[in-house]
CSV table of C-alpha atoms in Angstrom, one decimal:
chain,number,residue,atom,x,y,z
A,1,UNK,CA,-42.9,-26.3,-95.9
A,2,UNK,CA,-46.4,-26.6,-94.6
A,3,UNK,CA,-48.2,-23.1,-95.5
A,4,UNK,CA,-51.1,-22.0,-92.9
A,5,UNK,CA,-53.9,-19.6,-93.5
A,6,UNK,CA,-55.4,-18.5,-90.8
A,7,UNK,CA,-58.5,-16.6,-91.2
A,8,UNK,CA,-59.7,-14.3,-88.4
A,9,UNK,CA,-64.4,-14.9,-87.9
A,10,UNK,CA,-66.2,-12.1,-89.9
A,11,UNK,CA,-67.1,-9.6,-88.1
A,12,UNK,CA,-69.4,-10.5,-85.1
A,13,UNK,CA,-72.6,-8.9,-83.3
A,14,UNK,CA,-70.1,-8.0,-79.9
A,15,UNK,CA,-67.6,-6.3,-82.2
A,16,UNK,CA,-69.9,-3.5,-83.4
A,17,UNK,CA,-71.5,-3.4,-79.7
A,18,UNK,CA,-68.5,-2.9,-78.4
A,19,UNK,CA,-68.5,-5.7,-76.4
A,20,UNK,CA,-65.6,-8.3,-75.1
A,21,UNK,CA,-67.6,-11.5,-76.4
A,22,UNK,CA,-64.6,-14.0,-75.0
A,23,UNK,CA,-66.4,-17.6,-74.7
A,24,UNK,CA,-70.0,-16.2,-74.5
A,25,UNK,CA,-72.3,-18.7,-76.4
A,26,UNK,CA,-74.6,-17.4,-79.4
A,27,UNK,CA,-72.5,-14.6,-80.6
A,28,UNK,CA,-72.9,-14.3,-84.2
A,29,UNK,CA,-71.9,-12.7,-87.0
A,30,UNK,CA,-73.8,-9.3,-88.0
A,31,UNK,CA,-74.8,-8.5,-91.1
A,32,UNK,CA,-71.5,-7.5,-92.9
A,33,UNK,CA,-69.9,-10.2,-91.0
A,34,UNK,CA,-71.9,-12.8,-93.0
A,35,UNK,CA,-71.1,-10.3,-96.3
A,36,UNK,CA,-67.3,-11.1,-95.6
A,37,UNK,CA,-67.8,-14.9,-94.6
A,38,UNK,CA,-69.5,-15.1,-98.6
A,39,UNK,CA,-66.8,-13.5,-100.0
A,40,UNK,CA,-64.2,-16.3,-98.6
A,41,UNK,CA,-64.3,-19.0,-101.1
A,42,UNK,CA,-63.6,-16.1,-104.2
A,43,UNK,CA,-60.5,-15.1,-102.1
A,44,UNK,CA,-59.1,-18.6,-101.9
A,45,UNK,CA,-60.0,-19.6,-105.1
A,46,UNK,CA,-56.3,-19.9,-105.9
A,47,UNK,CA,-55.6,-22.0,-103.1
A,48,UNK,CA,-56.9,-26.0,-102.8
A,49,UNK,CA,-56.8,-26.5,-98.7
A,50,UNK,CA,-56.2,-29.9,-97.2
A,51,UNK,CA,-58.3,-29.1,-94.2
A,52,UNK,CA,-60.5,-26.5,-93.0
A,53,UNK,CA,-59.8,-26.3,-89.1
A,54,UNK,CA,-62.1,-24.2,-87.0
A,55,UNK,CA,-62.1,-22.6,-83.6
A,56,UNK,CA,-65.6,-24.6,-82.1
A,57,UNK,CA,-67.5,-20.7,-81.4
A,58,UNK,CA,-70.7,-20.0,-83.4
A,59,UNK,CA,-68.6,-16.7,-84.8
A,60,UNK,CA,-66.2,-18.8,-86.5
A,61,UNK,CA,-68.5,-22.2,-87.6
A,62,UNK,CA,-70.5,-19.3,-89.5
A,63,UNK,CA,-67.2,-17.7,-91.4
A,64,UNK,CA,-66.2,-21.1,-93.0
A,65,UNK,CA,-69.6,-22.4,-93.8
A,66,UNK,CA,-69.5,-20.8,-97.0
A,67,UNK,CA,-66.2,-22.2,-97.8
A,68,UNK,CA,-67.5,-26.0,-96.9
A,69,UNK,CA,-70.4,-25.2,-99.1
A,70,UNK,CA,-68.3,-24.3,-102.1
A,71,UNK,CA,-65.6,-27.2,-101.6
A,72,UNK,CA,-67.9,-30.4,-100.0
A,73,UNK,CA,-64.9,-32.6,-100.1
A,74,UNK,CA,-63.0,-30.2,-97.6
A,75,UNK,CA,-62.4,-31.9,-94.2
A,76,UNK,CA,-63.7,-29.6,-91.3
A,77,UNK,CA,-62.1,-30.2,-88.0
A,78,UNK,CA,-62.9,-28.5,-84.4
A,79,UNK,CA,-60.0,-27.5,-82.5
A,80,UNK,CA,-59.9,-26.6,-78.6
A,81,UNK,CA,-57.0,-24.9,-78.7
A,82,UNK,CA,-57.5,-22.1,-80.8
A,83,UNK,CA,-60.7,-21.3,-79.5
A,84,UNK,CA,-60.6,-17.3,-78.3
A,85,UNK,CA,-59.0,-16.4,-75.2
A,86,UNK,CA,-60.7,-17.2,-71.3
A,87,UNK,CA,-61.5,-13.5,-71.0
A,88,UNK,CA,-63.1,-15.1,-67.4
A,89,UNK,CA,-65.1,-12.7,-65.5
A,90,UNK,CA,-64.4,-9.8,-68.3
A,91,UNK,CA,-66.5,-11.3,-70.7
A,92,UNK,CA,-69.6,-10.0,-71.7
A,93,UNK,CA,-68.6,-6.9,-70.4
A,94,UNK,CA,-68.8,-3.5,-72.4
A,95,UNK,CA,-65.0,-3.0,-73.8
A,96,UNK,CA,-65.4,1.1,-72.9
A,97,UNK,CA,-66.0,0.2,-68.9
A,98,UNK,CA,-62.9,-2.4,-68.8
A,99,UNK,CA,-60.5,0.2,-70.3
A,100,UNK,CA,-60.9,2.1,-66.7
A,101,UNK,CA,-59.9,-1.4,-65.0
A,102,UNK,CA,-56.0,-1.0,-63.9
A,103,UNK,CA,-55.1,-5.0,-65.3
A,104,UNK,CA,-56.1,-3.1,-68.6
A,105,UNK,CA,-52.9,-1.2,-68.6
A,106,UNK,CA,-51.2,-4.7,-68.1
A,107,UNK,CA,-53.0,-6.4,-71.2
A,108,UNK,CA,-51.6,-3.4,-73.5
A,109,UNK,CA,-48.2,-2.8,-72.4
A,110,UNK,CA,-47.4,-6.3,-70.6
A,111,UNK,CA,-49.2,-9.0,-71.5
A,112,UNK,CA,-47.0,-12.2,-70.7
A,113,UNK,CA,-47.8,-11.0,-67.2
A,114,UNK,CA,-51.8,-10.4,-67.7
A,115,UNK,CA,-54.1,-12.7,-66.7
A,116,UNK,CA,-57.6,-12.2,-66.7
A,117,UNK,CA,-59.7,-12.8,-63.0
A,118,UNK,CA,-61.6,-16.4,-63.5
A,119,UNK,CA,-59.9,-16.7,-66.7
A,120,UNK,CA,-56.9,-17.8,-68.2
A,121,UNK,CA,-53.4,-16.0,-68.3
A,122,UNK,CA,-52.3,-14.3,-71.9
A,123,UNK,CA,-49.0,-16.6,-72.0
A,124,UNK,CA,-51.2,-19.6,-71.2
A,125,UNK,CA,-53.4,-18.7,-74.3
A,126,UNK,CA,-50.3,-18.2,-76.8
A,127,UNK,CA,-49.0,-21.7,-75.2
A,128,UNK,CA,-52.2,-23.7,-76.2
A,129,UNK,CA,-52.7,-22.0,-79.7
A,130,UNK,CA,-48.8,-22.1,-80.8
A,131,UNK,CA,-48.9,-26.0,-79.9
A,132,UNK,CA,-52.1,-26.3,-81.4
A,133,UNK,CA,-50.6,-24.8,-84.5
A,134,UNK,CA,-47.5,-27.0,-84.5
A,135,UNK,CA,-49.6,-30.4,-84.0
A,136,UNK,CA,-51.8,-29.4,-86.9
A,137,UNK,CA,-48.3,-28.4,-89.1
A,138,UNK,CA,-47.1,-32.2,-88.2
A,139,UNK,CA,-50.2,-33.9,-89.0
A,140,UNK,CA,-51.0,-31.9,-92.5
A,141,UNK,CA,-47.5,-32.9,-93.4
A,142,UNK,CA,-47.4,-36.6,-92.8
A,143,UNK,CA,-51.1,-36.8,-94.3
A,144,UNK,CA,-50.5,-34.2,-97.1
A,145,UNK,CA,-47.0,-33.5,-97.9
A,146,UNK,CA,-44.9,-30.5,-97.4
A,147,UNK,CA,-46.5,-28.3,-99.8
A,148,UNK,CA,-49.8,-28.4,-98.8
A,149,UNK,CA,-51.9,-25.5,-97.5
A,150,UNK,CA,-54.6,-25.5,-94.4
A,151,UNK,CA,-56.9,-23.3,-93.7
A,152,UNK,CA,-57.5,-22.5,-89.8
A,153,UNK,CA,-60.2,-19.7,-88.7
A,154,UNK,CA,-59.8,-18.5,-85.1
A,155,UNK,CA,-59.9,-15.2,-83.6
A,156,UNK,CA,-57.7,-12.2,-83.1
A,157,UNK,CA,-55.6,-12.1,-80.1
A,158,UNK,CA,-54.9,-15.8,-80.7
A,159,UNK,CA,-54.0,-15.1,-84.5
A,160,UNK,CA,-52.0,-12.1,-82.8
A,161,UNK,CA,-50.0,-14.7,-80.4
A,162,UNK,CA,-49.5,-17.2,-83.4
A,163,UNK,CA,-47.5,-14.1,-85.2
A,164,UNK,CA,-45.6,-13.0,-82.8
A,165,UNK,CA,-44.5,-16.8,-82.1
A,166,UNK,CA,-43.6,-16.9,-85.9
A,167,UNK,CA,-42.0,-13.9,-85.7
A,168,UNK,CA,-39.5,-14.4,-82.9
A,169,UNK,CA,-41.6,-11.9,-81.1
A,170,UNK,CA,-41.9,-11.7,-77.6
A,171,UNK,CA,-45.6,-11.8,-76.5
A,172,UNK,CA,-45.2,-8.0,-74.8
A,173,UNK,CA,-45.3,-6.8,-78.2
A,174,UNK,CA,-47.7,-8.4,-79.8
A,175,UNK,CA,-50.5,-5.7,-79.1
A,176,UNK,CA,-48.5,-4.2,-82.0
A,177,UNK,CA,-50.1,-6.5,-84.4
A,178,UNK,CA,-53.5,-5.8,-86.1
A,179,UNK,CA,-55.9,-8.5,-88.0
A,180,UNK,CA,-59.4,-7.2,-89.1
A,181,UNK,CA,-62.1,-9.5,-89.3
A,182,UNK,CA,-62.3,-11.6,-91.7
A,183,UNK,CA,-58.8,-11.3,-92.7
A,184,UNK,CA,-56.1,-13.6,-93.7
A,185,UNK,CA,-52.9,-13.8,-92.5
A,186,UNK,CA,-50.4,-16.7,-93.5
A,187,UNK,CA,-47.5,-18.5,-92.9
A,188,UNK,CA,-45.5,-21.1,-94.3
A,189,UNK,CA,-43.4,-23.3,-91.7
A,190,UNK,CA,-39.8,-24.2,-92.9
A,191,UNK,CA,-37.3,-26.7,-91.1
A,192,UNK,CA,-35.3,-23.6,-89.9
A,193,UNK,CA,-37.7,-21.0,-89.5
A,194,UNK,CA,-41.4,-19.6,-90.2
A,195,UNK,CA,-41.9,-16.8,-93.0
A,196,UNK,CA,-44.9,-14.7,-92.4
A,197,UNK,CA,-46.2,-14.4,-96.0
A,198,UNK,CA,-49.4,-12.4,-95.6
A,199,UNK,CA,-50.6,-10.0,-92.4
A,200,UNK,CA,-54.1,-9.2,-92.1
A,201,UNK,CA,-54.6,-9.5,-96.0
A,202,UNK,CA,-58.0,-9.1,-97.7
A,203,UNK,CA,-57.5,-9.5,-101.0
A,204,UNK,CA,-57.2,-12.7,-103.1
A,205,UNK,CA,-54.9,-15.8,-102.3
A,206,UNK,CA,-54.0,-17.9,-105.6
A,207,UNK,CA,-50.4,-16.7,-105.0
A,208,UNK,CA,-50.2,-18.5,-102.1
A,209,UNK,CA,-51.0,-22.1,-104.3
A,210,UNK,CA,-47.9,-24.6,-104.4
A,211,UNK,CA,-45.7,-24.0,-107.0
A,212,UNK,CA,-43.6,-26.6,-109.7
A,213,UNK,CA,-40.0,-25.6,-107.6
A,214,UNK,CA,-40.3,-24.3,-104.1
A,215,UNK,CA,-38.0,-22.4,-102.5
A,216,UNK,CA,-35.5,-23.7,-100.2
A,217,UNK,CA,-35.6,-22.6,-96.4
A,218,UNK,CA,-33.0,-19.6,-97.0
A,219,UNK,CA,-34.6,-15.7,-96.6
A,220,UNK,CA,-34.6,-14.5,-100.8
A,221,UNK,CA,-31.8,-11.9,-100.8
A,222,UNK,CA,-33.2,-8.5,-101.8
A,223,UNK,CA,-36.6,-9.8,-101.2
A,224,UNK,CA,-37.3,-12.2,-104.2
A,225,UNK,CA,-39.5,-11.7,-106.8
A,226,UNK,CA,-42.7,-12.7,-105.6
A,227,UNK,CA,-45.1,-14.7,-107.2
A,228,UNK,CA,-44.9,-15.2,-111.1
């Protein structure tokens, strides 16, 4: 019962210029992006991760440092696949003038069919991340044991795609899901199915630490009692 936490980058220079950064090199975080990236190690303090795996853009390398610099013995690891979407030939571009372009219709209401002009398509992105994610389950769980927790920082339409997978969701709804910088959302990965434990959460995460017992891979009837 491999739990993840996936955290989305603090808040970045493009998000409060409005701006679709995609893949563009040497977007950082802004000032109160850098304020929520300090803040992470407090928030997990309850938690002892594994491994630390990072999307490879500057945005999210700069929201974990301050959790490698609290925990040195944390392994950090780069991972290709949940780096943010090919936005293609939309990146860069002011988010304002692409909400006139008609494929913008497509990325809100359908976006298994979207697919961005010199980039990659939407189902192509939830593809790489969800396997991404599942290679990463396997490998904490042969290395670490079934109760251990990772700690994976990415961004927010491929956190978006990775809940929708654990929920059953079909990618045309996942516009329906929200994650705010610097948030964390986690799930824990059973033999039968994935519970989604925390959604866009910013407060503190000790809850989330391995317990004496776990619970089995049954839904708790009536909801459980949470976290003693």
């Amino acid at each position: 019962m491999v739990t993840l936490i996936l955290v989305r980058h603090g808040r970045s220079t493009a998000n409060t210029s409005g701006v679709l950064a995609g893949r563009t090199p040497g977007v950082r975080l802004d000032e109160r992006g850098l304020a929520q990236a300090a803040g992470l190690p407090q928030r997990l303090a309850g938690v002892a991760p594994a491994a630390l795996v990072t999307s490879p853009l500057e945005r999210c390398r700069e929201t974990v440092q301050p959790l490698l610099d609290a925990r040195p013995g944390l392994a950090l690891h780069t991972e290709e696949g949940i780096s943010e979407c090919d936005y293609g030939d939309w990146s860069g571009r002011k988010l304002a003038e692409l909400s006139e372009e008609p494929l913008m219709s497509v990325v809100q209401q359908h976006p298994s069919a979207a697919a961005f002009p010199g980039g990659e398509a939407m189902s192509a992105m939830q593809a790489r991340a969800v396997a991404a994610v599942r290679d990463w389950n396997a490998r904490i769980e042969e290395e670490h044991g079934e109760d251990a927790v990772y700690v994976m920082c990415s961004h927010g339409d491929i956190i978006k795609s990775i809940v929708a997978d654990a929920l059953g969701m079909h990618l045309d709804l996942f516009q329906r899901i929200h994650v705010d910088p610097c948030s964390l959302t986690a799930i824990r990965y059973t033999r039968l199915r994935p519970f989604l434990l925390r959604l866009g959460d910013t407060g503190e995460f000790g809850s989330l630490a391995p317990r004496e017992t776990t619970g089995s891979a049954d839904a708790a009837v009536g909801g459980g009692a949470g976290a003693p």
